[in-house]
Short mmCIF file of C-alpha atoms in Angstrom, two decimals:
data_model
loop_
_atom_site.label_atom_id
_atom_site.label_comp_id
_atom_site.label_asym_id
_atom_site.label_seq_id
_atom_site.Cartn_x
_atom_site.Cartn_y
_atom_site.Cartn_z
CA UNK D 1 18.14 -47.28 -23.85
CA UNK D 2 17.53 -46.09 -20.56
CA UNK D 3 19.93 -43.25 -21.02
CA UNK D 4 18.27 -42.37 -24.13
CA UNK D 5 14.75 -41.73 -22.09
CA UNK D 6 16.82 -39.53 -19.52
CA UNK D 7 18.13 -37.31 -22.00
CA UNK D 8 15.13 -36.96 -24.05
CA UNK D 9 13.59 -36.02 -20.19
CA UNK D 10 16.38 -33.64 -19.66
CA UNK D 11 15.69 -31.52 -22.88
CA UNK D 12 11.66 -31.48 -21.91
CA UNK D 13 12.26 -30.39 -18.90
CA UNK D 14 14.74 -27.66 -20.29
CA UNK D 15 11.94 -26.52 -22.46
CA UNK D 16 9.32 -26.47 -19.62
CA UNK D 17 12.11 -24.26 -17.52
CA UNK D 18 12.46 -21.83 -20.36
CA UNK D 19 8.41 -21.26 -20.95
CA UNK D 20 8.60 -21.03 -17.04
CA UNK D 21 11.39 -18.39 -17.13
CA UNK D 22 9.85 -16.29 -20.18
CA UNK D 23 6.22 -16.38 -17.91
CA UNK D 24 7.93 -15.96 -14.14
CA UNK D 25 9.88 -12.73 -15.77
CA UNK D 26 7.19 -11.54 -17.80
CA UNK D 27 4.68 -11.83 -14.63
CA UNK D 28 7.56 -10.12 -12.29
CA UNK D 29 8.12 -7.04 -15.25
CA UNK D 30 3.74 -6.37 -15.23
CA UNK D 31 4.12 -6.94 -11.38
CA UNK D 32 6.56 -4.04 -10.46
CA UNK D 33 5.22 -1.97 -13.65
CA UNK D 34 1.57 -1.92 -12.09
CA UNK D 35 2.14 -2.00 -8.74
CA UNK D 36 2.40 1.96 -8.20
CA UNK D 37 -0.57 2.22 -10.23
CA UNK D 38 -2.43 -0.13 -8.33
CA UNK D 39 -1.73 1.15 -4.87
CA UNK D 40 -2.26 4.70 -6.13
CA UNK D 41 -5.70 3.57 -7.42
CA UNK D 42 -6.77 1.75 -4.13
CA UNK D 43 -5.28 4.32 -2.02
CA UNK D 44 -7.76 6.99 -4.00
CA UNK D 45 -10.59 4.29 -3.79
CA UNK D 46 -10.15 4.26 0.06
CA UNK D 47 -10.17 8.07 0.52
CA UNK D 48 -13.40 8.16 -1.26
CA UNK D 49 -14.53 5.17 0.77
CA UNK D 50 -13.77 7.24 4.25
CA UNK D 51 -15.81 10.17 3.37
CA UNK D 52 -18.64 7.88 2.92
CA UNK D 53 -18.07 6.10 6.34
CA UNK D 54 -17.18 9.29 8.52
CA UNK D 55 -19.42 12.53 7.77
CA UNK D 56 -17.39 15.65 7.58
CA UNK D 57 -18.66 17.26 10.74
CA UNK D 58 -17.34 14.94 12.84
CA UNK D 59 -13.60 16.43 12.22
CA UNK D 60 -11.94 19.40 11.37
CA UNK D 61 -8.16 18.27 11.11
CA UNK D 62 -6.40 16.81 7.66
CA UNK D 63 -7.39 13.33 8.22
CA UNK D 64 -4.77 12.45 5.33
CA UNK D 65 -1.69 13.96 7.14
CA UNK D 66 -2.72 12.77 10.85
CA UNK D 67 -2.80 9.03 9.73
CA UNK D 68 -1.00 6.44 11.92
CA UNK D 69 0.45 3.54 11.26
CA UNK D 70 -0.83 0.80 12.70
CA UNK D 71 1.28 -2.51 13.65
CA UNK D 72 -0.35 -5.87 13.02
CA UNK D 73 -2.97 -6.83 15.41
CA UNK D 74 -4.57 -10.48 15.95
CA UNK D 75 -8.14 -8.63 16.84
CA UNK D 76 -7.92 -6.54 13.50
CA UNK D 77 -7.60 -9.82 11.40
CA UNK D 78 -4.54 -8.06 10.09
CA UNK D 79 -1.16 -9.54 9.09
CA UNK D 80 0.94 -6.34 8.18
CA UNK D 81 0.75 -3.03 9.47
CA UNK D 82 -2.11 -0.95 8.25
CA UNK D 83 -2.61 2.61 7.89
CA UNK D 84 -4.90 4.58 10.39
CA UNK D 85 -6.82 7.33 10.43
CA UNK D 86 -7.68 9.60 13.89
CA UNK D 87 -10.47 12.16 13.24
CA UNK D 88 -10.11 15.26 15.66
CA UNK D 89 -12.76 18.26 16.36
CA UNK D 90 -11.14 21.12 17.66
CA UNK D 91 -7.88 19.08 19.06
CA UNK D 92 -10.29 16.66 20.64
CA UNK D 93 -10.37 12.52 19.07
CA UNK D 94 -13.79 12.48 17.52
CA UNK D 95 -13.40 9.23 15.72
CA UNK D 96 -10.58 6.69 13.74
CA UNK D 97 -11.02 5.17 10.61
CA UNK D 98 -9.30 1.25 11.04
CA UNK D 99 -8.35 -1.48 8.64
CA UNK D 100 -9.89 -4.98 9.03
CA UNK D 101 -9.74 -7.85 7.87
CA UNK D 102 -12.38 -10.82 7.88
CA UNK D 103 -10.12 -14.00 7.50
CA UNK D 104 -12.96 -15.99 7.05
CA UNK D 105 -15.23 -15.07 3.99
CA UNK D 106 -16.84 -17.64 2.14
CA UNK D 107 -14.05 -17.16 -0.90
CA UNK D 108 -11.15 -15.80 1.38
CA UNK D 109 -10.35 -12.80 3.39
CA UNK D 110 -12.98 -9.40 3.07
CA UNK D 111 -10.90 -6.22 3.84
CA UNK D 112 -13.45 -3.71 5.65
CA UNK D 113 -12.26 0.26 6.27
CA UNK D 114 -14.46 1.18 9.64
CA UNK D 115 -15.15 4.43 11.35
CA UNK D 116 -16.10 4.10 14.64
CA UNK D 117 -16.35 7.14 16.82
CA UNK D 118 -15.17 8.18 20.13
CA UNK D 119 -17.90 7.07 22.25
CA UNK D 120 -17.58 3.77 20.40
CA UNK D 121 -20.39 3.86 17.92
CA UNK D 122 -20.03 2.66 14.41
CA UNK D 123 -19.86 5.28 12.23
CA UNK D 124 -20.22 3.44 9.33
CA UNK D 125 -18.34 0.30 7.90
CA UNK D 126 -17.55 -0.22 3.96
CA UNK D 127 -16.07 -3.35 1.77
CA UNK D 128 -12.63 -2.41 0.28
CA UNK D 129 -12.17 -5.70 -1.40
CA UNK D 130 -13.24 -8.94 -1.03
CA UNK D 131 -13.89 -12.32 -3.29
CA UNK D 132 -17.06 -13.38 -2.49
CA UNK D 133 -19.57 -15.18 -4.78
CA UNK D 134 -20.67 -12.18 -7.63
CA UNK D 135 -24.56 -12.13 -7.63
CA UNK D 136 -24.84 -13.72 -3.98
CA UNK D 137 -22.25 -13.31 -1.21
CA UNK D 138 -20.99 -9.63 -2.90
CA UNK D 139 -24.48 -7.65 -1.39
CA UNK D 140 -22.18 -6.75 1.70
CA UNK D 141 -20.64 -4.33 -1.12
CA UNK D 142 -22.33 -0.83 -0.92
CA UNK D 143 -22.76 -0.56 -4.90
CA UNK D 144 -24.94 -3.78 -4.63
CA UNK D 145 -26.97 -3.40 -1.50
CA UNK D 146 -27.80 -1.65 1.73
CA UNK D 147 -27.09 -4.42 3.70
CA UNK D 148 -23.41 -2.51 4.92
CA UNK D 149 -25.25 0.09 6.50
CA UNK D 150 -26.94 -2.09 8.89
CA UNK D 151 -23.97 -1.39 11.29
CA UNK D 152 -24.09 2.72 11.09
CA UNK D 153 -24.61 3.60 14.90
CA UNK D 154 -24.42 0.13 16.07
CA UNK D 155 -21.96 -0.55 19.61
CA UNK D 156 -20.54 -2.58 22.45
CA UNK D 157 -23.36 -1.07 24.74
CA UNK D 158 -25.88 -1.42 22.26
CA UNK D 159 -25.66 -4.84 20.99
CA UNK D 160 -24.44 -7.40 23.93
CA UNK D 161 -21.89 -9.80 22.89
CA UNK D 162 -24.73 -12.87 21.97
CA UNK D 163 -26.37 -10.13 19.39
CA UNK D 164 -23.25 -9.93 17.01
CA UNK D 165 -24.37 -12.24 15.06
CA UNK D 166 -26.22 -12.76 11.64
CA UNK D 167 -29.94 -13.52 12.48
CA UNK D 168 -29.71 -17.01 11.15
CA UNK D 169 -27.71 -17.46 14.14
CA UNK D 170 -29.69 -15.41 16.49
CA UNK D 171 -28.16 -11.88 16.27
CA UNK D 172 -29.34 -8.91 15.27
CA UNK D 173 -28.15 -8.89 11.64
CA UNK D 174 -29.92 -9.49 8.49
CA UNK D 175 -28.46 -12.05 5.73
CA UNK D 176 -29.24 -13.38 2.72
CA UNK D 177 -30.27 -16.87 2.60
CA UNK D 178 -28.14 -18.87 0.48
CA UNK D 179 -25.17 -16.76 1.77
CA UNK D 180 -24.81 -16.51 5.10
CA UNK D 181 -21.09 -17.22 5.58
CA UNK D 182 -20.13 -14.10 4.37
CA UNK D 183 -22.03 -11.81 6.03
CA UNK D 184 -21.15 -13.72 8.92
CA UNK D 185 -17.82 -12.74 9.19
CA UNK D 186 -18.39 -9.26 8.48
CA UNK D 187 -20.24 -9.44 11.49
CA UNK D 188 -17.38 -10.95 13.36
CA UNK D 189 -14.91 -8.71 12.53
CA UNK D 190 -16.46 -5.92 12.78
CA UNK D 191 -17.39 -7.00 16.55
CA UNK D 192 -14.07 -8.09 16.94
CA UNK D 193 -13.02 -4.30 15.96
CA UNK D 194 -14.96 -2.69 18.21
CA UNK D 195 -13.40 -4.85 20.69
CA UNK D 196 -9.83 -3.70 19.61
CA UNK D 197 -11.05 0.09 19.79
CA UNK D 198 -12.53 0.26 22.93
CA UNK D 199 -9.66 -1.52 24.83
CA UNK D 200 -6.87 0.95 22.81
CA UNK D 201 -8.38 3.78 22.15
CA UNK D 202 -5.98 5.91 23.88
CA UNK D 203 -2.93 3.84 21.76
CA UNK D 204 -4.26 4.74 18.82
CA UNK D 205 -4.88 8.41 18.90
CA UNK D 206 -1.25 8.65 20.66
CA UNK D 207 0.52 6.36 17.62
CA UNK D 208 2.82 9.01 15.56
CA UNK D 209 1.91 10.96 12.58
CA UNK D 210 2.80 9.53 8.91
CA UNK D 211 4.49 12.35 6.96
CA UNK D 212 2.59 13.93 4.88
CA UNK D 213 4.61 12.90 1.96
CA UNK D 214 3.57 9.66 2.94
CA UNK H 1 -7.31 -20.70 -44.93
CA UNK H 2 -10.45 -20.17 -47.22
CA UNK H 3 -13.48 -18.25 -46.03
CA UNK H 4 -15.65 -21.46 -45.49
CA UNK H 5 -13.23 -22.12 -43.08
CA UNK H 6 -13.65 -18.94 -40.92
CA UNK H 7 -17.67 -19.43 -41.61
CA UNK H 8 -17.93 -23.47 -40.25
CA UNK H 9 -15.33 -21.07 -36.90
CA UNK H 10 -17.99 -18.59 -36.18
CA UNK H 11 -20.70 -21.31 -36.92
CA UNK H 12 -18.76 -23.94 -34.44
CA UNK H 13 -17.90 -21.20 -32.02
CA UNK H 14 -21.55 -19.92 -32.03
CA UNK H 15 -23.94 -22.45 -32.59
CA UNK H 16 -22.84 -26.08 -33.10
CA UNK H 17 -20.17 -27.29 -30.97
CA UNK H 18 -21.63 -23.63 -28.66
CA UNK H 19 -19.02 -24.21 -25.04
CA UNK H 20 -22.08 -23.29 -22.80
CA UNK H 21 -24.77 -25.51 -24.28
CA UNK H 22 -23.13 -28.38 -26.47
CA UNK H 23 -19.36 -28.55 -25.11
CA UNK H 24 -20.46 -27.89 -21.02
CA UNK H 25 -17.29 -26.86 -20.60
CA UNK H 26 -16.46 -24.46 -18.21
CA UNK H 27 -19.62 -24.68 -16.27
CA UNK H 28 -18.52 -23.91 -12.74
CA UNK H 29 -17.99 -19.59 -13.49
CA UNK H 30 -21.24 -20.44 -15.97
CA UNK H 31 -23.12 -21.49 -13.52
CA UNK H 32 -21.66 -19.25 -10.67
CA UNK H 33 -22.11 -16.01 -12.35
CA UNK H 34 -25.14 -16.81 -13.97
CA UNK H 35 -27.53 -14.70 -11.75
CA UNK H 36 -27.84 -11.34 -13.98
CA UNK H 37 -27.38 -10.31 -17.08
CA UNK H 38 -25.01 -8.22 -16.37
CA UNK H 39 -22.71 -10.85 -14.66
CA UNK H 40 -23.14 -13.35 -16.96
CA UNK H 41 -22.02 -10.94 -20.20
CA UNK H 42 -19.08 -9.20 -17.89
CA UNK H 43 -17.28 -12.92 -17.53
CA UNK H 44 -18.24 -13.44 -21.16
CA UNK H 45 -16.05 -10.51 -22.11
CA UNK H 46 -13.47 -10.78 -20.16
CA UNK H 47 -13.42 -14.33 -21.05
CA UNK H 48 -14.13 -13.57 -24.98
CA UNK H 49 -10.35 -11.41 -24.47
CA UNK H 50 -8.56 -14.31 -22.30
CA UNK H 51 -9.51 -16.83 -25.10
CA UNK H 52 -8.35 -14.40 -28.35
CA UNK H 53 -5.67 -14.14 -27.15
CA UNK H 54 -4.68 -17.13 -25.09
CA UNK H 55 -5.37 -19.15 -28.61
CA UNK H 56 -3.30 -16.51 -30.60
CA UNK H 57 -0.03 -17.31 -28.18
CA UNK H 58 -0.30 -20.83 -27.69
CA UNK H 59 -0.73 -20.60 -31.98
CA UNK H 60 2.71 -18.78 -32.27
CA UNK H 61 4.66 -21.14 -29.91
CA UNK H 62 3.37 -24.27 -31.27
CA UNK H 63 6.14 -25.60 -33.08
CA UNK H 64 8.61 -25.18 -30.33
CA UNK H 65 6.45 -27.04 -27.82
CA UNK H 66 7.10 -30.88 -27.95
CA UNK H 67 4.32 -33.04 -27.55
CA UNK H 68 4.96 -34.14 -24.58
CA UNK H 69 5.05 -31.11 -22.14
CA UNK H 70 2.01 -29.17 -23.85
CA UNK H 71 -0.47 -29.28 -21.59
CA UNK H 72 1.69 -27.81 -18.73
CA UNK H 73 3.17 -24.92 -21.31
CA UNK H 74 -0.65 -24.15 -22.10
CA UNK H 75 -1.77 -23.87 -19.06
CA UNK H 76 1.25 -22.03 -18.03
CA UNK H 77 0.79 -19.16 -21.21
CA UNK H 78 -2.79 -19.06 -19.87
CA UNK H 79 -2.34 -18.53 -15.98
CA UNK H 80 0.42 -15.99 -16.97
CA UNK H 81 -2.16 -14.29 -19.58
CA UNK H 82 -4.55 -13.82 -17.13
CA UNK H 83 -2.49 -12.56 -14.07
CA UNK H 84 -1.37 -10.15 -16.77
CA UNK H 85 -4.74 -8.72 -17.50
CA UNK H 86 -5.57 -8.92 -14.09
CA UNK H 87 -2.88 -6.65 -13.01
CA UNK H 88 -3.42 -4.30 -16.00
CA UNK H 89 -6.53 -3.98 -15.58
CA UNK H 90 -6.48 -3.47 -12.01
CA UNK H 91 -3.62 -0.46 -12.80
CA UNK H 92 -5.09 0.86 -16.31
CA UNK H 93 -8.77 0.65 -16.34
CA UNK H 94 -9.52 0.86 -12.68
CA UNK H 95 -13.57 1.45 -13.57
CA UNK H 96 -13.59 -1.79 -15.44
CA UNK H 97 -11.75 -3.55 -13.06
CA UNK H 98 -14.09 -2.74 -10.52
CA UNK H 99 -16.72 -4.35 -12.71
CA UNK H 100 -15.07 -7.27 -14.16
CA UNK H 101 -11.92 -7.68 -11.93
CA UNK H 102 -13.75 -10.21 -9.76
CA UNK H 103 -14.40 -12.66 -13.14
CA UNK H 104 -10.62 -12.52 -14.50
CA UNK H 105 -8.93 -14.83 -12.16
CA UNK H 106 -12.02 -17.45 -12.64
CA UNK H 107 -11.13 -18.04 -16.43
CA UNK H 108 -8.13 -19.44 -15.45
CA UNK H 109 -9.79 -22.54 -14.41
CA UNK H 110 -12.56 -22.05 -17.16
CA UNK H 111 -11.49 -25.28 -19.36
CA UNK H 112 -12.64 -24.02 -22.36
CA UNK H 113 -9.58 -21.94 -22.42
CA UNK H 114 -7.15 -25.21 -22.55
CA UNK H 115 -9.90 -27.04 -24.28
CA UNK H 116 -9.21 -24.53 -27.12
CA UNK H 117 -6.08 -23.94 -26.86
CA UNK H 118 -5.39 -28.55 -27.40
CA UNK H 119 -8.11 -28.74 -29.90
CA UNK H 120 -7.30 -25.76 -32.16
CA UNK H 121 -4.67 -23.51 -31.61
CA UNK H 122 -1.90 -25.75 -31.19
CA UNK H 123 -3.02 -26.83 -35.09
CA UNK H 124 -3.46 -24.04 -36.48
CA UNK H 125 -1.95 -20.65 -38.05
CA UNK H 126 -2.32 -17.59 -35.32
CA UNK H 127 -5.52 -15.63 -37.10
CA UNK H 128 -7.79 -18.14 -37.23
CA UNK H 129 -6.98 -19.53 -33.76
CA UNK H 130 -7.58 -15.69 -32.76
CA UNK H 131 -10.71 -15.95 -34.52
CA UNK H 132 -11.74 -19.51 -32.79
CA UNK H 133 -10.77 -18.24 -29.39
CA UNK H 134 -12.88 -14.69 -29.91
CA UNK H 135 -16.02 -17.07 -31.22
CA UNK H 136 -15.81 -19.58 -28.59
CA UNK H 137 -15.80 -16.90 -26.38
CA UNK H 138 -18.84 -15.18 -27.97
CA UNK H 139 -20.74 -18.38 -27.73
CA UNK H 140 -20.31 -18.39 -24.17
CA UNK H 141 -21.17 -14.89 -23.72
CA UNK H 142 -24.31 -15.40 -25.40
CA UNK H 143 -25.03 -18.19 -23.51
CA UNK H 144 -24.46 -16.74 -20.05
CA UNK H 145 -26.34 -13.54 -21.14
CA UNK H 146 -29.62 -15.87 -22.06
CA UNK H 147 -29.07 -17.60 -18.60
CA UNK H 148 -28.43 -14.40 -16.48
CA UNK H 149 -31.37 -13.03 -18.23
CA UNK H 150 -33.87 -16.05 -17.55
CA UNK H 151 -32.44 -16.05 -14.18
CA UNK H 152 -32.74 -12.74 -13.69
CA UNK H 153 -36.12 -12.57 -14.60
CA UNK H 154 -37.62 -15.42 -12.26
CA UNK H 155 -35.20 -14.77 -9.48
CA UNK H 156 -35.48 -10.82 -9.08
CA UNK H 157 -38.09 -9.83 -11.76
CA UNK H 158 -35.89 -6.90 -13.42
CA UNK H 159 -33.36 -7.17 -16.17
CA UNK H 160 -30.19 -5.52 -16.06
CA UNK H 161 -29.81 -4.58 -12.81
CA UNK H 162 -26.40 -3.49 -12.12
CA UNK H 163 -26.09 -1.98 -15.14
CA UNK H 164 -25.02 1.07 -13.43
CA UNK H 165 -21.50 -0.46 -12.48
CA UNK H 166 -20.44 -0.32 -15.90
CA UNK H 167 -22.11 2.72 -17.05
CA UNK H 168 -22.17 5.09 -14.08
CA UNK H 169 -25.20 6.29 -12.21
CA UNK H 170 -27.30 7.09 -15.22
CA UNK H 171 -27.50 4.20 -16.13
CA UNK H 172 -29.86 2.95 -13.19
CA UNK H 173 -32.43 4.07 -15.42
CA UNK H 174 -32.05 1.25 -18.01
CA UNK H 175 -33.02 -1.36 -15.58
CA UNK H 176 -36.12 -3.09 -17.06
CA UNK H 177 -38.76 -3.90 -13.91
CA UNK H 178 -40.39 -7.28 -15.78
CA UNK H 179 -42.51 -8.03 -13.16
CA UNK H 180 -43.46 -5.08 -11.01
CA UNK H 181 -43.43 -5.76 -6.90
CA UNK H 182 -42.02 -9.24 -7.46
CA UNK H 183 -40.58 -10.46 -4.36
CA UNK H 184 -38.01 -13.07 -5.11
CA UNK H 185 -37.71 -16.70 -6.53
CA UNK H 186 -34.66 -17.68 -4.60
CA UNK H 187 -34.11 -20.61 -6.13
CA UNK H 188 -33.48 -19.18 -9.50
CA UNK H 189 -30.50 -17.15 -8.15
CA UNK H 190 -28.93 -20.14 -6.31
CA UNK H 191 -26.86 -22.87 -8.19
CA UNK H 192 -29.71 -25.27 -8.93
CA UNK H 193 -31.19 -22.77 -10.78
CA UNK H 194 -28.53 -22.41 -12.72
CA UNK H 195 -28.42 -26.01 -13.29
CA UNK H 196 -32.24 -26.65 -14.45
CA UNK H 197 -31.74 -23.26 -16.57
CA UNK H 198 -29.06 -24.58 -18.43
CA UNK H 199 -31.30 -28.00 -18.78
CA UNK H 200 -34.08 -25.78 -20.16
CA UNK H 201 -31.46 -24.29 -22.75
CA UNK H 202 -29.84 -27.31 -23.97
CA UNK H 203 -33.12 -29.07 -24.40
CA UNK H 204 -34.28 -25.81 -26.39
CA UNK H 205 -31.65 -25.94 -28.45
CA UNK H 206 -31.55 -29.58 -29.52
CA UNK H 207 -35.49 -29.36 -29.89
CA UNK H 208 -34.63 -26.01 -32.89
CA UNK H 209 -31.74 -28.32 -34.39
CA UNK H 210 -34.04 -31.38 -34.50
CA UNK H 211 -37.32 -29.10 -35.88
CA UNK H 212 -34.63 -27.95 -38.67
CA UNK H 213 -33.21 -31.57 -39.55
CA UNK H 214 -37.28 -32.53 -39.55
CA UNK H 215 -37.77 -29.67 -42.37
CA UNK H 216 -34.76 -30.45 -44.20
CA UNK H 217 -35.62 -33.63 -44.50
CA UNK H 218 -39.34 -32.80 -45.66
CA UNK H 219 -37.53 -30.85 -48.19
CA UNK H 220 -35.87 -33.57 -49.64
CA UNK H 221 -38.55 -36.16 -49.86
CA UNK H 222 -41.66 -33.95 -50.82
CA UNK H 223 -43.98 -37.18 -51.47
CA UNK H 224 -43.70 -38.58 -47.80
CA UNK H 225 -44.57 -35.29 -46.50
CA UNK H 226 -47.69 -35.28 -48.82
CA UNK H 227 -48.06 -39.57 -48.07
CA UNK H 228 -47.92 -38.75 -44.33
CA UNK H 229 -50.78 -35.82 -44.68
#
């Protein structure tokens, strides 16, 4: 009897293996198929995202082909290496574009491209992805509110440590109430950032070109 | 299967047995995504896709899935489904992605998709389970675009903002200002307005089906109609 119940528990499971097989492969297959596609797509999306963040005047190299790239770094939020990208006016650093990440958004991590210039102003900071609430937490998103620009020409020297910080918490930043988490740690890592920059600026602008073909 | 069939589908899926209003399932991206118009009717669509053809797959497999084990191989066809539009999407259709990207992975936990997927699909030939799936869907979608609307309205005093995200820049002219220099009834936009919203709905509903059941029955018995005037 008891066999009987093991056997009939062997063949279920057999069948639950082979609808996990057809689905693992079939997920694997759309995986690798898309995958150039996708990084192709975001790597377009975050060109367009730097000329919004760093106006042209501030450089006059190819900011494509003098990208860096950048090891993991506990102040960036970031757990692989990133790509970087040094803005120079006639030979001189003028600004770098850096990857950040936000590990604590209200629905996981926000990934933030920011351009912070040579003297250590904020040039401008923009959302790359993130998966906060639609309709409430996703207004730190330029295509839904203003809110991102609140950091253009924003710095260390500026803002003292106690005023990075949403105004809920007695900072300088706005948020919406309701949804204050996530603009929260926008405003952390984007301190945290500026942090980073000003103690490796020199690092950064010496890291080794990316080849082009890159 | 007979064309009353596919009528009493559309009727069930739409009206009757309606997965926002009468079923409540699924209410947690309902209620999340709720706040516009626009929201609400991008998760409809993408959901209105996830549940054609979610129902049309678990439909074809049906006889080779014991009894037993189905509710793990549905909602293993449906979390594979969805990664699979979500990554196609993301590599295909990278302007509609943008819009509806963030709403695919929440259908996966949208129970109307399973809910579906038990109470038809794995009964029935693969049309009309595409059919069921595609109506259930629309149901919702009509549902969240009433909500987003009435939430819309109260909470931000336009309708269709956002409208440019889909349609390009252009498209900022459509927005409809309701209520000119409104300043916000934050409550509408948060969850608990989603909750009494959806009260307001269900109770509007079940007060039409009730005035209709009234008139029938005044139909059928003329002389109490006439006795009670």
């Amino acid at each position: 009897m008891s066999s009987d119940y093991f056997h009939h528990s062997i063949k279920l499971a057999a069948v639950l293996a082979a609808f996990a097989l057809v689905g693992t492969s079939l997920l694997a297959l759309t995986f690798d198929a898309t995958k150039d596609n996708i990084a192709a797509s975001e790597k377009k999306a975050k060109l367009a995202l730097i000329a919004q963040i760093l106006p042209l005047e501030l450089y006059d190299n190819d900011i494509i082909s003098d990208a860096a790239s950048l090891p993991p770094q506990v102040e960036l939020g970031t757990a692989e290496a990133t790509v970087t990208y040094r803005a120079l006016k006639e030979g001189k650093p003028s600004a770098v574009v850096l990857e950040a990440i936000a590990p604590d958004g209200y629905a996981g991590k926000i990934k933030l491209l920011i351009a912070i210039k040579a003297n250590g102003d904020v040039s401008g900071v923009r959302v790359v992805s993130h998966k906060e609430t639609p309709g409430l937490g996703d207004y730190i998103e330029i295509a839904k509110s203003q809110w991102i620009k609140g950091f253009d020409g924003t710095s260390l020297e500026k803002y003292p440590s106690k005023d990075w910080k949403v105004k809920k918490d007695g900072g300088q930043f706005d948020s919406v109430a309701g949804a204050t988490i996530t603009p929260r740690a926008v405003v952390k890592a984007v301190h945290k950032a500026l942090g980073y920059f000003s103690v490796n600026r020199e690092k950064i602008f010496s890291l080794p070109a990316l080849e082009q073909a890159k | 299967m007979s064309d009353a069939n596919y009528k009493e589908i559309i009727w069930n899926g739409l009206w009757k047995n309606n997965a926002g209003i009468v079923a409540l399932l699924g209410l947690c991206p309902l209620l999340a995504v709720s706040t516009t118009v626009v929201n609400g009717v991008g998760l409809g669509i993408a959901t209105v896709l996830v549940m054609a053809f979610s129902n049309a797959i678990v439909s074809m497999v049906r006889q080779w899935v014991p009894g037993e084990i189905r509710i793990p191989v549905y909602i293993l066809i449906i979390a594979v489904l969805v990664t699979i539009i979500d990554l196609a999407m993301n590599a295909y259709m990278q302007a509609l992605y943008l819009v509806l990207g963030i709403f695919v992975p929440l259908i996966v936990v949208n129970c109307n998709v399973l809910g579906r997927a038990e109470a038809f699909a794995s009964k029935n030939p693969v049309f009309p389970s595409m059919v069921d799936g595609f109506m259930v869907g629309l149901g919702l979608t009509l549902t969240l675009a009433v909500l987003g609307g009435m939430r819309e309205i109260l909470g931000k005093g336009t309708l269709l903002s956002g409208i440019d995200l889909a349609f390009g820049e252009s498209a900022k002219a459509w927005v409809i200002t309701v209520i000119p220099d409104y300043h916000g009834f934050l409550l509408a936009v948060l969850p608990p307005g989603a909750f009494i919203g959806l009260g307001l709905l269900i109770a509007g509903k079940n007060w039409l089906d009730q005035r209709k059941a009234a008139s029938t029955d005044a139909l059928k018995a003329p002389e109490s109609v006439v006795a009670a005037a």
